């Protein structure tokens, strides 16, 4: 299993540009999450999904959009990039329900800079 | 929503000594408390977790304790080694159990 994969690893955007951060997991997890991590801070939840076709906002959703058309993929869309979106973005997945352990598996992250 | 506070923000210990990191949470309905280790340039990785019906859990050199009444939980690392140097995060789930709130992290340095 590759686990959780994210692309790209690094990206520099100009203000107002748009981009999609890709996230794929091959563990058949039903829950997926997008977090951002700013320097010296913990992870803040942007959006999450409890299954294909279902998404919901987290703590800091403004300026982002997501979709979940398949169990495996959970892309994060930035429509009009702003300097405040400079951060490291992590995707994570988890299986919940029954006796499943709540371990979140994280991807390696995407470092985004908006200039 | 849930609020998780973590202390200290930095911690330096001599190799072989113990390290303790403490977290508090605000929502008494939180049920699950994981601890993550994040190495430079990588995503967080779960190292130990505890549920609200358990007071203590141990896995080799690491242990976690939970005080539900006081709403705080702690990570204990004994016999620290240089490879324990990393940033450690605590977290708590929300009332519905479908979201996680993270502390601000503790940068642990183990001095050889």
PDB file of C-alpha atoms in Angstrom:
ATOM      1  CA  UNK A   1       0.000   0.000   0.000  1.00  0.00           C
ATOM      2  CA  UNK A   2       1.210   3.493  -0.827  1.00  0.00           C
ATOM      3  CA  UNK A   3      -0.943   4.939   1.968  1.00  0.00           C
ATOM      4  CA  UNK A   4      -1.839   8.597   1.456  1.00  0.00           C
ATOM      5  CA  UNK A   5      -0.165  10.353  -1.453  1.00  0.00           C
ATOM      6  CA  UNK A   6      -0.207  14.077  -2.202  1.00  0.00           C
ATOM      7  CA  UNK A   7       0.841  16.057  -5.244  1.00  0.00           C
ATOM      8  CA  UNK A   8       2.557  18.394  -5.789  1.00  0.00           C
ATOM      9  CA  UNK A   9       5.162  18.513  -3.015  1.00  0.00           C
ATOM     10  CA  UNK A  10       5.908  22.186  -3.578  1.00  0.00           C
ATOM     11  CA  UNK A  11       4.181  24.983  -5.449  1.00  0.00           C
ATOM     12  CA  UNK A  12       4.525  28.732  -5.805  1.00  0.00           C
ATOM     13  CA  UNK A  13       1.421  30.646  -6.876  1.00  0.00           C
ATOM     14  CA  UNK A  14       0.827  34.262  -7.732  1.00  0.00           C
ATOM     15  CA  UNK A  15      -2.003  36.126  -6.026  1.00  0.00           C
ATOM     16  CA  UNK A  16      -5.281  35.385  -7.766  1.00  0.00           C
ATOM     17  CA  UNK A  17      -4.160  32.156  -9.419  1.00  0.00           C
ATOM     18  CA  UNK A  18      -5.980  28.907  -8.799  1.00  0.00           C
ATOM     19  CA  UNK A  19      -4.783  25.365  -8.264  1.00  0.00           C
ATOM     20  CA  UNK A  20      -5.841  21.935  -7.089  1.00  0.00           C
ATOM     21  CA  UNK A  21      -3.977  19.934  -4.475  1.00  0.00           C
ATOM     22  CA  UNK A  22      -4.379  16.240  -5.130  1.00  0.00           C
ATOM     23  CA  UNK A  23      -4.826  13.574  -2.457  1.00  0.00           C
ATOM     24  CA  UNK A  24      -5.259   9.836  -2.968  1.00  0.00           C
ATOM     25  CA  UNK A  25      -5.450   6.973  -0.472  1.00  0.00           C
ATOM     26  CA  UNK A  26      -5.407   3.262  -1.254  1.00  0.00           C
ATOM     27  CA  UNK A  27      -6.530   1.935   2.137  1.00  0.00           C
ATOM     28  CA  UNK A  28     -10.271   2.067   1.384  1.00  0.00           C
ATOM     29  CA  UNK A  29     -10.759   4.559   4.213  1.00  0.00           C
ATOM     30  CA  UNK A  30     -14.135   6.212   4.351  1.00  0.00           C
ATOM     31  CA  UNK A  31     -13.084   9.433   6.116  1.00  0.00           C
ATOM     32  CA  UNK A  32     -10.684  11.917   4.549  1.00  0.00           C
ATOM     33  CA  UNK A  33      -9.424  15.289   5.807  1.00  0.00           C
ATOM     34  CA  UNK A  34      -7.567  18.377   4.650  1.00  0.00           C
ATOM     35  CA  UNK A  35      -5.506  20.342   7.169  1.00  0.00           C
ATOM     36  CA  UNK A  36      -3.253  23.337   6.944  1.00  0.00           C
ATOM     37  CA  UNK A  37      -0.239  23.815   9.175  1.00  0.00           C
ATOM     38  CA  UNK A  38       1.183  27.290   9.725  1.00  0.00           C
ATOM     39  CA  UNK A  39       4.605  27.834  11.372  1.00  0.00           C
ATOM     40  CA  UNK A  40       4.510  27.214  15.115  1.00  0.00           C
ATOM     41  CA  UNK A  41       0.873  26.194  14.978  1.00  0.00           C
ATOM     42  CA  UNK A  42      -1.000  22.960  15.089  1.00  0.00           C
ATOM     43  CA  UNK A  43      -3.056  21.572  12.272  1.00  0.00           C
ATOM     44  CA  UNK A  44      -6.303  23.324  11.414  1.00  0.00           C
ATOM     45  CA  UNK A  45      -9.067  21.398   9.684  1.00  0.00           C
ATOM     46  CA  UNK A  46     -10.164  22.907   6.357  1.00  0.00           C
ATOM     47  CA  UNK A  47     -12.672  20.345   5.031  1.00  0.00           C
ATOM     48  CA  UNK A  48     -13.481  16.735   5.624  1.00  0.00           C
ATOM     49  CA  UNK A  49     -15.479  13.957   3.983  1.00  0.00           C
ATOM     50  CA  UNK A  50     -17.188  10.943   5.545  1.00  0.00           C
ATOM     51  CA  UNK A  51     -17.624   9.160   2.243  1.00  0.00           C
ATOM     52  CA  UNK A  52     -17.942   9.589  -1.502  1.00  0.00           C
ATOM     53  CA  UNK A  53     -20.320  12.431  -2.325  1.00  0.00           C
ATOM     54  CA  UNK A  54     -20.328  13.871   1.217  1.00  0.00           C
ATOM     55  CA  UNK A  55     -18.186  16.810   2.320  1.00  0.00           C
ATOM     56  CA  UNK A  56     -18.356  19.262   5.207  1.00  0.00           C
ATOM     57  CA  UNK A  57     -16.557  22.364   6.436  1.00  0.00           C
ATOM     58  CA  UNK A  58     -13.963  22.336   9.169  1.00  0.00           C
ATOM     59  CA  UNK A  59     -12.529  25.234  11.198  1.00  0.00           C
ATOM     60  CA  UNK A  60     -10.979  27.250   8.348  1.00  0.00           C
ATOM     61  CA  UNK A  61     -12.866  26.555   5.062  1.00  0.00           C
ATOM     62  CA  UNK A  62     -12.904  30.055   3.556  1.00  0.00           C
ATOM     63  CA  UNK A  63     -11.090  30.288   0.230  1.00  0.00           C
ATOM     64  CA  UNK A  64     -11.149  26.522  -0.386  1.00  0.00           C
ATOM     65  CA  UNK A  65     -13.400  23.949  -2.006  1.00  0.00           C
ATOM     66  CA  UNK A  66     -13.382  20.171  -2.085  1.00  0.00           C
ATOM     67  CA  UNK A  67     -15.081  17.294  -3.823  1.00  0.00           C
ATOM     68  CA  UNK A  68     -15.226  13.552  -3.163  1.00  0.00           C
ATOM     69  CA  UNK A  69     -16.384  11.663  -6.224  1.00  0.00           C
ATOM     70  CA  UNK A  70     -14.580   8.425  -5.276  1.00  0.00           C
ATOM     71  CA  UNK A  71     -13.476   6.760  -2.058  1.00  0.00           C
ATOM     72  CA  UNK A  72      -9.824   7.159  -3.047  1.00  0.00           C
ATOM     73  CA  UNK A  73      -9.568  10.813  -4.099  1.00  0.00           C
ATOM     74  CA  UNK A  74     -10.161  14.027  -2.178  1.00  0.00           C
ATOM     75  CA  UNK A  75      -8.839  17.074  -4.078  1.00  0.00           C
ATOM     76  CA  UNK A  76      -8.605  20.536  -2.485  1.00  0.00           C
ATOM     77  CA  UNK A  77      -9.235  23.535  -4.725  1.00  0.00           C
ATOM     78  CA  UNK A  78      -7.929  27.082  -4.198  1.00  0.00           C
ATOM     79  CA  UNK A  79      -9.828  29.427  -6.518  1.00  0.00           C
ATOM     80  CA  UNK A  80      -8.223  32.848  -5.887  1.00  0.00           C
ATOM     81  CA  UNK A  81      -4.939  32.353  -4.091  1.00  0.00           C
ATOM     82  CA  UNK A  82      -4.078  34.868  -1.366  1.00  0.00           C
ATOM     83  CA  UNK A  83      -0.861  35.313   0.687  1.00  0.00           C
ATOM     84  CA  UNK A  84      -2.798  34.134   3.761  1.00  0.00           C
ATOM     85  CA  UNK A  85      -3.030  30.708   2.126  1.00  0.00           C
ATOM     86  CA  UNK A  86       0.735  30.233   2.280  1.00  0.00           C
ATOM     87  CA  UNK A  87       1.035  27.115   4.378  1.00  0.00           C
ATOM     88  CA  UNK A  88       1.785  23.413   4.410  1.00  0.00           C
ATOM     89  CA  UNK A  89      -1.242  21.332   3.515  1.00  0.00           C
ATOM     90  CA  UNK A  90      -1.765  17.799   4.767  1.00  0.00           C
ATOM     91  CA  UNK A  91      -4.298  15.268   3.630  1.00  0.00           C
ATOM     92  CA  UNK A  92      -5.274  12.444   5.977  1.00  0.00           C
ATOM     93  CA  UNK A  93      -7.574   9.441   5.969  1.00  0.00           C
ATOM     94  CA  UNK A  94      -9.081   7.184   8.585  1.00  0.00           C
ATOM     95  CA  UNK A  95     -11.452   4.271   8.898  1.00  0.00           C
ATOM     96  CA  UNK A  96     -14.221   4.688  11.406  1.00  0.00           C
ATOM     97  CA  UNK A  97     -17.020   2.499  12.563  1.00  0.00           C
ATOM     98  CA  UNK A  98     -17.215  -0.810  14.342  1.00  0.00           C
ATOM     99  CA  UNK A  99     -13.968  -1.861  15.988  1.00  0.00           C
ATOM    100  CA  UNK A 100     -11.821   0.188  13.604  1.00  0.00           C
ATOM    101  CA  UNK A 101      -9.004   2.058  15.252  1.00  0.00           C
ATOM    102  CA  UNK A 102      -9.129   5.825  14.828  1.00  0.00           C
ATOM    103  CA  UNK A 103      -5.607   6.151  13.446  1.00  0.00           C
ATOM    104  CA  UNK A 104      -5.281   8.969  10.962  1.00  0.00           C
ATOM    105  CA  UNK A 105      -2.763   8.345   8.204  1.00  0.00           C
ATOM    106  CA  UNK A 106      -1.226  11.538   6.864  1.00  0.00           C
ATOM    107  CA  UNK A 107       0.262  12.293   3.495  1.00  0.00           C
ATOM    108  CA  UNK A 108       3.716  13.899   3.166  1.00  0.00           C
ATOM    109  CA  UNK A 109       2.295  17.385   2.674  1.00  0.00           C
ATOM    110  CA  UNK A 110       2.244  20.090   0.015  1.00  0.00           C
ATOM    111  CA  UNK A 111       4.194  23.274   0.733  1.00  0.00           C
ATOM    112  CA  UNK A 112       2.375  26.179  -0.919  1.00  0.00           C
ATOM    113  CA  UNK A 113       3.679  29.735  -1.208  1.00  0.00           C
ATOM    114  CA  UNK A 114       1.505  32.547  -2.544  1.00  0.00           C
ATOM    115  CA  UNK A 115       3.374  35.667  -3.665  1.00  0.00           C
TER     116      UNK A 115
ATOM    117  CA  UNK B   1     -15.883  23.732  19.216  1.00  0.00           C
ATOM    118  CA  UNK B   2     -13.120  21.922  21.056  1.00  0.00           C
ATOM    119  CA  UNK B   3     -10.042  23.865  22.214  1.00  0.00           C
ATOM    120  CA  UNK B   4      -6.789  22.000  22.840  1.00  0.00           C
ATOM    121  CA  UNK B   5      -3.857  23.685  24.571  1.00  0.00           C
ATOM    122  CA  UNK B   6      -0.376  22.161  24.699  1.00  0.00           C
ATOM    123  CA  UNK B   7       2.676  22.909  26.838  1.00  0.00           C
ATOM    124  CA  UNK B   8       5.573  23.428  26.657  1.00  0.00           C
ATOM    125  CA  UNK B   9       6.203  24.678  23.138  1.00  0.00           C
ATOM    126  CA  UNK B  10       9.867  23.628  23.324  1.00  0.00           C
ATOM    127  CA  UNK B  11      11.586  21.053  25.487  1.00  0.00           C
ATOM    128  CA  UNK B  12      15.229  20.027  25.709  1.00  0.00           C
ATOM    129  CA  UNK B  13      16.356  16.983  27.668  1.00  0.00           C
ATOM    130  CA  UNK B  14      19.544  15.027  28.075  1.00  0.00           C
ATOM    131  CA  UNK B  15      19.653  11.608  26.456  1.00  0.00           C
ATOM    132  CA  UNK B  16      18.316   9.034  28.893  1.00  0.00           C
ATOM    133  CA  UNK B  17      16.150  11.496  30.799  1.00  0.00           C
ATOM    134  CA  UNK B  18      12.348  11.572  30.681  1.00  0.00           C
ATOM    135  CA  UNK B  19      10.195  14.069  28.779  1.00  0.00           C
ATOM    136  CA  UNK B  20       6.633  15.070  29.635  1.00  0.00           C
ATOM    137  CA  UNK B  21       4.261  17.034  27.424  1.00  0.00           C
ATOM    138  CA  UNK B  22       0.880  18.180  28.701  1.00  0.00           C
ATOM    139  CA  UNK B  23      -2.399  19.037  26.992  1.00  0.00           C
ATOM    140  CA  UNK B  24      -5.764  20.302  28.145  1.00  0.00           C
ATOM    141  CA  UNK B  25      -9.061  20.167  26.301  1.00  0.00           C
ATOM    142  CA  UNK B  26     -12.347  22.001  26.726  1.00  0.00           C
ATOM    143  CA  UNK B  27     -15.140  19.680  25.532  1.00  0.00           C
ATOM    144  CA  UNK B  28     -16.057  17.038  28.090  1.00  0.00           C
ATOM    145  CA  UNK B  29     -17.677  15.008  25.271  1.00  0.00           C
ATOM    146  CA  UNK B  30     -14.298  14.342  23.618  1.00  0.00           C
ATOM    147  CA  UNK B  31     -13.645  10.632  23.629  1.00  0.00           C
ATOM    148  CA  UNK B  32     -10.396   9.998  21.805  1.00  0.00           C
ATOM    149  CA  UNK B  33      -6.957  11.532  22.401  1.00  0.00           C
ATOM    150  CA  UNK B  34      -4.137  10.716  19.993  1.00  0.00           C
ATOM    151  CA  UNK B  35      -0.512  11.823  20.068  1.00  0.00           C
ATOM    152  CA  UNK B  36       1.468  12.395  16.885  1.00  0.00           C
ATOM    153  CA  UNK B  37       5.170  12.699  16.121  1.00  0.00           C
ATOM    154  CA  UNK B  38       6.195  14.863  13.199  1.00  0.00           C
ATOM    155  CA  UNK B  39       9.697  14.711  11.816  1.00  0.00           C
ATOM    156  CA  UNK B  40      11.081  17.479   9.657  1.00  0.00           C
ATOM    157  CA  UNK B  41       9.493  17.565   6.210  1.00  0.00           C
ATOM    158  CA  UNK B  42       7.064  14.746   6.927  1.00  0.00           C
ATOM    159  CA  UNK B  43       3.450  14.333   7.884  1.00  0.00           C
ATOM    160  CA  UNK B  44       2.425  13.563  11.485  1.00  0.00           C
ATOM    161  CA  UNK B  45       2.479   9.922  12.536  1.00  0.00           C
ATOM    162  CA  UNK B  46       0.417   8.409  15.334  1.00  0.00           C
ATOM    163  CA  UNK B  47       2.565   7.143  18.205  1.00  0.00           C
ATOM    164  CA  UNK B  48      -0.002   6.400  20.896  1.00  0.00           C
ATOM    165  CA  UNK B  49      -3.646   7.097  21.656  1.00  0.00           C
ATOM    166  CA  UNK B  50      -6.075   6.758  24.529  1.00  0.00           C
ATOM    167  CA  UNK B  51      -9.841   6.642  24.890  1.00  0.00           C
ATOM    168  CA  UNK B  52     -11.867   8.328  27.585  1.00  0.00           C
ATOM    169  CA  UNK B  53     -12.679   5.062  29.359  1.00  0.00           C
ATOM    170  CA  UNK B  54      -8.995   4.406  30.072  1.00  0.00           C
ATOM    171  CA  UNK B  55      -6.746   6.298  32.505  1.00  0.00           C
ATOM    172  CA  UNK B  56      -3.347   5.215  31.264  1.00  0.00           C
ATOM    173  CA  UNK B  57      -1.799   3.398  28.336  1.00  0.00           C
ATOM    174  CA  UNK B  58       1.797   2.366  27.777  1.00  0.00           C
ATOM    175  CA  UNK B  59       3.758   1.223  24.741  1.00  0.00           C
ATOM    176  CA  UNK B  60       7.408   0.488  25.473  1.00  0.00           C
ATOM    177  CA  UNK B  61       9.071   3.843  26.292  1.00  0.00           C
ATOM    178  CA  UNK B  62       6.003   5.997  25.732  1.00  0.00           C
ATOM    179  CA  UNK B  63       2.903   6.328  27.866  1.00  0.00           C
ATOM    180  CA  UNK B  64      -0.161   8.533  27.938  1.00  0.00           C
ATOM    181  CA  UNK B  65      -2.264   9.429  30.954  1.00  0.00           C
ATOM    182  CA  UNK B  66      -5.747  10.916  30.927  1.00  0.00           C
ATOM    183  CA  UNK B  67      -7.594  12.775  33.674  1.00  0.00           C
ATOM    184  CA  UNK B  68     -11.177  13.209  32.464  1.00  0.00           C
ATOM    185  CA  UNK B  69     -12.261  15.191  35.479  1.00  0.00           C
ATOM    186  CA  UNK B  70      -9.557  17.794  34.984  1.00  0.00           C
ATOM    187  CA  UNK B  71      -9.716  17.471  31.191  1.00  0.00           C
ATOM    188  CA  UNK B  72      -6.031  17.021  30.672  1.00  0.00           C
ATOM    189  CA  UNK B  73      -3.793  14.334  29.220  1.00  0.00           C
ATOM    190  CA  UNK B  74      -0.048  13.916  29.068  1.00  0.00           C
ATOM    191  CA  UNK B  75       2.615  12.162  27.018  1.00  0.00           C
ATOM    192  CA  UNK B  76       5.533  10.587  28.853  1.00  0.00           C
ATOM    193  CA  UNK B  77       8.680   9.452  27.080  1.00  0.00           C
ATOM    194  CA  UNK B  78      11.232   7.610  29.200  1.00  0.00           C
ATOM    195  CA  UNK B  79      14.891   6.861  28.440  1.00  0.00           C
ATOM    196  CA  UNK B  80      14.877   9.435  25.661  1.00  0.00           C
ATOM    197  CA  UNK B  81      17.081   8.903  22.613  1.00  0.00           C
ATOM    198  CA  UNK B  82      18.308  11.366  19.963  1.00  0.00           C
ATOM    199  CA  UNK B  83      15.851   9.849  17.462  1.00  0.00           C
ATOM    200  CA  UNK B  84      13.012  11.002  19.715  1.00  0.00           C
ATOM    201  CA  UNK B  85      13.831  14.577  18.645  1.00  0.00           C
ATOM    202  CA  UNK B  86      10.795  15.830  16.692  1.00  0.00           C
ATOM    203  CA  UNK B  87       7.651  17.907  17.073  1.00  0.00           C
ATOM    204  CA  UNK B  88       4.883  16.225  19.058  1.00  0.00           C
ATOM    205  CA  UNK B  89       1.199  17.099  18.752  1.00  0.00           C
ATOM    206  CA  UNK B  90      -1.706  16.151  20.950  1.00  0.00           C
ATOM    207  CA  UNK B  91      -5.258  16.087  19.623  1.00  0.00           C
ATOM    208  CA  UNK B  92      -8.824  15.474  20.732  1.00  0.00           C
ATOM    209  CA  UNK B  93     -11.876  14.492  18.768  1.00  0.00           C
ATOM    210  CA  UNK B  94     -15.154  16.368  18.754  1.00  0.00           C
ATOM    211  CA  UNK B  95     -18.500  15.366  20.205  1.00  0.00           C
ATOM    212  CA  UNK B  96     -19.507  13.524  17.018  1.00  0.00           C
ATOM    213  CA  UNK B  97     -16.127  11.820  16.770  1.00  0.00           C
ATOM    214  CA  UNK B  98     -15.620  12.892  13.150  1.00  0.00           C
ATOM    215  CA  UNK B  99     -13.232  15.839  13.579  1.00  0.00           C
ATOM    216  CA  UNK B 100      -9.926  16.330  15.375  1.00  0.00           C
ATOM    217  CA  UNK B 101      -8.524  19.399  17.111  1.00  0.00           C
ATOM    218  CA  UNK B 102      -4.783  19.703  17.513  1.00  0.00           C
ATOM    219  CA  UNK B 103      -2.537  21.360  20.047  1.00  0.00           C
ATOM    220  CA  UNK B 104       0.116  23.798  18.825  1.00  0.00           C
ATOM    221  CA  UNK B 105       2.961  21.295  19.137  1.00  0.00           C
ATOM    222  CA  UNK B 106       6.035  20.716  21.287  1.00  0.00           C
ATOM    223  CA  UNK B 107       9.482  20.721  19.734  1.00  0.00           C
ATOM    224  CA  UNK B 108      11.491  18.108  21.642  1.00  0.00           C
ATOM    225  CA  UNK B 109      15.268  18.059  21.420  1.00  0.00           C
ATOM    226  CA  UNK B 110      17.197  15.187  22.971  1.00  0.00           C
ATOM    227  CA  UNK B 111      20.802  16.183  23.593  1.00  0.00           C
ATOM    228  CA  UNK B 112      23.293  13.311  23.201  1.00  0.00           C
TER     229      UNK B 112
END
